[in-house]
Tab-separated table of C-alpha atoms in Angstrom:
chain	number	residue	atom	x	y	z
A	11	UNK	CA	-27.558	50.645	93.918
A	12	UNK	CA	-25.457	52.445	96.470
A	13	UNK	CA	-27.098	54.911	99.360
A	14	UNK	CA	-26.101	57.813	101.309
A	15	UNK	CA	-27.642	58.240	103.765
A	16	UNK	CA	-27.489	62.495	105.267
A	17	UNK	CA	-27.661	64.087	108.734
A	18	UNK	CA	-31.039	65.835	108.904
A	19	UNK	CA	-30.713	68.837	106.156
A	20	UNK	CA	-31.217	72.236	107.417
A	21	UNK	CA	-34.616	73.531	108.177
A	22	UNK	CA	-36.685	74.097	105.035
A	23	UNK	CA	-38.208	77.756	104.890
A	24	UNK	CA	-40.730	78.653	102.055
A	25	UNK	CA	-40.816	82.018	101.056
A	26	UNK	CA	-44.165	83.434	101.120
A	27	UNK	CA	-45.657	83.590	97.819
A	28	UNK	CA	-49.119	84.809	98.863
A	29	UNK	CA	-50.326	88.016	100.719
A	30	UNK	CA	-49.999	87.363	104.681
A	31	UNK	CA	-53.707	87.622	104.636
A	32	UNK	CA	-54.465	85.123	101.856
A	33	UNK	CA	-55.311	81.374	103.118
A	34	UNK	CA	-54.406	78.458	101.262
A	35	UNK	CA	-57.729	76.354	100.771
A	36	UNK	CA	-58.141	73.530	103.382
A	37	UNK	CA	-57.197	69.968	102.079
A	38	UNK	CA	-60.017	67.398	101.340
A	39	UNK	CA	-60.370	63.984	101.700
A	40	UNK	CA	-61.216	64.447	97.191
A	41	UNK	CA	-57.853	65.425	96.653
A	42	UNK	CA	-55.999	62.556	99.140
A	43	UNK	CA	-58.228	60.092	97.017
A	44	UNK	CA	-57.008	61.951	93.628
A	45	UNK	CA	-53.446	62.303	94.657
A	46	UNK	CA	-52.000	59.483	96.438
A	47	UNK	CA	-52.955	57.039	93.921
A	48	UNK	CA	-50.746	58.844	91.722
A	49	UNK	CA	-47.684	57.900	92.930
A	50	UNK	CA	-46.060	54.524	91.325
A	51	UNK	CA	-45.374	51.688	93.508
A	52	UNK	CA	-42.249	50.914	91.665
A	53	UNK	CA	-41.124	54.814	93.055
A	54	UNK	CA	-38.736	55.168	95.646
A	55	UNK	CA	-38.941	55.311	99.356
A	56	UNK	CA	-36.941	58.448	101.274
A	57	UNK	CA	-35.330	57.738	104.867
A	58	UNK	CA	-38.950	57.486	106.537
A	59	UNK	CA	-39.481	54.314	104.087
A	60	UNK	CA	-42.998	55.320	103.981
A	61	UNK	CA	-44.787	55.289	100.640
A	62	UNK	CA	-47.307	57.917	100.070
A	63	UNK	CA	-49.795	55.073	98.450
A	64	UNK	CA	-49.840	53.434	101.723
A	65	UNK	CA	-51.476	56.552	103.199
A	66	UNK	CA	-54.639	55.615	100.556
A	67	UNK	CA	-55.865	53.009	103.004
A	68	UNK	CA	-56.370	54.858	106.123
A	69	UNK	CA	-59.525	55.315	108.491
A	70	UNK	CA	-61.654	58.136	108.170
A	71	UNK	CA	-59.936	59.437	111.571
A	72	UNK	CA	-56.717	58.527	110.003
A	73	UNK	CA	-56.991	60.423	106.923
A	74	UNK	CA	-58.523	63.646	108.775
A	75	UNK	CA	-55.579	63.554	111.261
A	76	UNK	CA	-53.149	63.430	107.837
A	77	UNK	CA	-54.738	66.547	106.587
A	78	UNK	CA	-54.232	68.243	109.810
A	79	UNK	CA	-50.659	66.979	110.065
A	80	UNK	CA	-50.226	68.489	106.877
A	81	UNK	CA	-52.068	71.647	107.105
A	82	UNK	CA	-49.613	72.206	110.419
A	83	UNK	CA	-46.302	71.646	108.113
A	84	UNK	CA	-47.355	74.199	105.602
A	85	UNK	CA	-48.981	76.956	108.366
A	86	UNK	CA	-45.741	76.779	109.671
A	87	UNK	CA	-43.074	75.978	106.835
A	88	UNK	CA	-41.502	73.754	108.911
A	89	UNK	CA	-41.805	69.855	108.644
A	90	UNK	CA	-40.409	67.470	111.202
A	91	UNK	CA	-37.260	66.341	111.776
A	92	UNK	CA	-37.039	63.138	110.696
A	93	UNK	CA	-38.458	64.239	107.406
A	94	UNK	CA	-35.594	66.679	106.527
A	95	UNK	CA	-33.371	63.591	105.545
A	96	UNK	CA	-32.688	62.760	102.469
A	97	UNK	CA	-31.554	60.035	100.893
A	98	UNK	CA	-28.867	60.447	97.658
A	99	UNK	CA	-28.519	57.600	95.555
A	100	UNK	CA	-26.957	57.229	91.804
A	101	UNK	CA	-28.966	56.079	89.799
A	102	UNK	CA	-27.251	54.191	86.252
A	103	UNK	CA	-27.886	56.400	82.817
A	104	UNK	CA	-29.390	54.433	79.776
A	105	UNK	CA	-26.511	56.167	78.046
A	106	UNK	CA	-24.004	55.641	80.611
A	107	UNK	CA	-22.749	57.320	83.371
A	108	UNK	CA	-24.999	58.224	86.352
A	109	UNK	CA	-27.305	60.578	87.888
A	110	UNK	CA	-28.061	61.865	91.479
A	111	UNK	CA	-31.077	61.453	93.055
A	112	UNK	CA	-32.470	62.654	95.985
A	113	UNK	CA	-35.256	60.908	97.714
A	114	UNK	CA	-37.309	63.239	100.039
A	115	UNK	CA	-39.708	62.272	102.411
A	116	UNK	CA	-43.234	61.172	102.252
A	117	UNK	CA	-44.587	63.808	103.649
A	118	UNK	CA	-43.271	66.469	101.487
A	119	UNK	CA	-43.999	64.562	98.637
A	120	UNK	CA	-47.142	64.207	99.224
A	121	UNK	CA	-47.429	67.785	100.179
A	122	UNK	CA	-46.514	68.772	96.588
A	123	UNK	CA	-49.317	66.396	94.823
A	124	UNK	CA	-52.099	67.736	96.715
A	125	UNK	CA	-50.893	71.224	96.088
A	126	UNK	CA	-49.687	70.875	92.491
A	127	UNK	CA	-53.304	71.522	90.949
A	128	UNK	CA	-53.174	74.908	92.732
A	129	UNK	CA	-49.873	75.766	91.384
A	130	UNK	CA	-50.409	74.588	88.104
A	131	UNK	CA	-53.517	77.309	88.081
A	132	UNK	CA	-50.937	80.075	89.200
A	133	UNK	CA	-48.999	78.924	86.646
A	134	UNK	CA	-51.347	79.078	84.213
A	135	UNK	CA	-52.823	82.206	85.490
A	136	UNK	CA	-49.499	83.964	85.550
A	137	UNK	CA	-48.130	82.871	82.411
A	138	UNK	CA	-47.129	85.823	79.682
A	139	UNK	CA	-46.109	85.496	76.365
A	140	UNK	CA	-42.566	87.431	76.888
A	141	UNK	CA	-42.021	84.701	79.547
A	142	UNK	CA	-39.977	82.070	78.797
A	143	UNK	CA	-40.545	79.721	81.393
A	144	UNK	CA	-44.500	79.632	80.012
A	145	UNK	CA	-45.849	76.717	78.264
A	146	UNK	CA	-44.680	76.024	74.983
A	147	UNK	CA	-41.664	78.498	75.471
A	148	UNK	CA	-38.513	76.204	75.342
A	149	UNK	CA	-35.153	77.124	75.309
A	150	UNK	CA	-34.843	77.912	71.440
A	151	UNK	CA	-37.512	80.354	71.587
A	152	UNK	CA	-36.137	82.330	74.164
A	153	UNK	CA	-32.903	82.615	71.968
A	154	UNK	CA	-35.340	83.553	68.841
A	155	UNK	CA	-37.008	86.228	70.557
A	156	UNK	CA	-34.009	87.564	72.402
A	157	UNK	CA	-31.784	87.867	68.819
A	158	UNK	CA	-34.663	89.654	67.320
A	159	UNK	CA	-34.887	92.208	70.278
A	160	UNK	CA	-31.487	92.631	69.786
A	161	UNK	CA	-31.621	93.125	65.977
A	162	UNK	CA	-34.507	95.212	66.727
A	163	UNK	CA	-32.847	97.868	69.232
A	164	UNK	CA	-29.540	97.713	66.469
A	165	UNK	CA	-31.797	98.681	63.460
A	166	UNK	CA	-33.335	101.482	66.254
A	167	UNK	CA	-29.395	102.873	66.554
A	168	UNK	CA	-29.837	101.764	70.024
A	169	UNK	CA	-27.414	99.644	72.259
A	170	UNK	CA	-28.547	96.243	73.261
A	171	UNK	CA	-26.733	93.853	75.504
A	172	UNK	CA	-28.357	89.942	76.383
A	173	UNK	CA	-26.578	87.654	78.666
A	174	UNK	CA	-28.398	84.088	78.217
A	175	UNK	CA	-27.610	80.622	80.333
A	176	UNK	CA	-28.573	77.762	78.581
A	177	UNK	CA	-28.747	75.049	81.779
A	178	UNK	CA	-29.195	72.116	79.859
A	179	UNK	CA	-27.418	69.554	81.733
A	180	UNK	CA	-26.215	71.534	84.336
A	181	UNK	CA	-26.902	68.829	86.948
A	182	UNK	CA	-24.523	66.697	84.756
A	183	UNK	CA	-21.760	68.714	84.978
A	184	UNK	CA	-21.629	69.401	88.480
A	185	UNK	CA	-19.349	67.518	90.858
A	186	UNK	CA	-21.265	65.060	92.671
A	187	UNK	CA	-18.600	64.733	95.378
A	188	UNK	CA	-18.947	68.330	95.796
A	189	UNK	CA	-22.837	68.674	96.497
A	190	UNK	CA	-22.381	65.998	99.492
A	191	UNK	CA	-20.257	67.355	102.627
């Protein structure tokens, strides 16, 4: 397995998602126990070569000084430094050929699991029936429904127009040599 290793990767910025005067809820020493045990041990390390289960056994002080570590990161959209590297590596298809990878930091990753219940709830919250990234609205239906607004608006005498991008393997057919400068 072959690595590349990057020069720090430009600052991260989130785009605010929330009202400024919305607060995301404080994490809890619940969800640390429910999230980091998630994470395989046979997953990959990033640069830091820290593994997020090895943040499961820390003291009570430990853990609460994680959780403010991490609260700081997302107040501020910024994480540190040594965090922003990632590490590329190809990884060998079952069906030959082979497939970038990118393997962030600990932090960040365990950023997302504590925070993907709370988007998964926006998700759910937010999700229409017209919407195509919902659940249970693949690819094919999107097609479906969009040929039968078309057909719809024809039968009308209106004009209808639909520009669709199917990205299935879009990752595939990119130029690997050309993502890495």
């Amino acid at each position: 397995m072959a690595y590349l290793l990057l020069a720090p990767a430009s600052t991260y910025r989130c785009t605010r998602v929330v009202p400024r005067g919305t607060r995301l809820p404080a994490f809890t020493i619940k969800e640390l126990d429910r999230a980091l045990p998630t994470f395989s041990w046979h997953t990959g390390m990033g640069a830091d070569q820290a593994h997020p289960r090895h943040f499961h056994f820390l003291s009570l002080a430990g853990n609460k000084w994680l959780r403010i570590l991490l609260t700081l990161i997302e107040g501020t959209s910024r994480q540190p430094s040594a965090q922003s590297v990632i590490l590329y590596s190809m990884l060998p298809k079952p069906g030959g050929g082979s497939r970038l990878i990118g393997l962030l930091g600990c932090l960040y990753r365990m950023w997302t699991a504590l925070r993907l219940p709370l988007v998964q709830a926006w998700s759910t919250a937010w999700s229409r029936p017209y919407f195509y990234g919902s659940a249970g609205k693949g690819s094919c239906d999107a097609g479906a429904d969009q040929l039968f607004e078309d057909e719809s608006a024809q039968a009308e005498g209106l004009q209808a127009a639909s520009v669709m991008l199917d990205m299935s393997k879009c990752y595939e057919r990119l130029e690997h040599k050309d993502l890495i400068w």
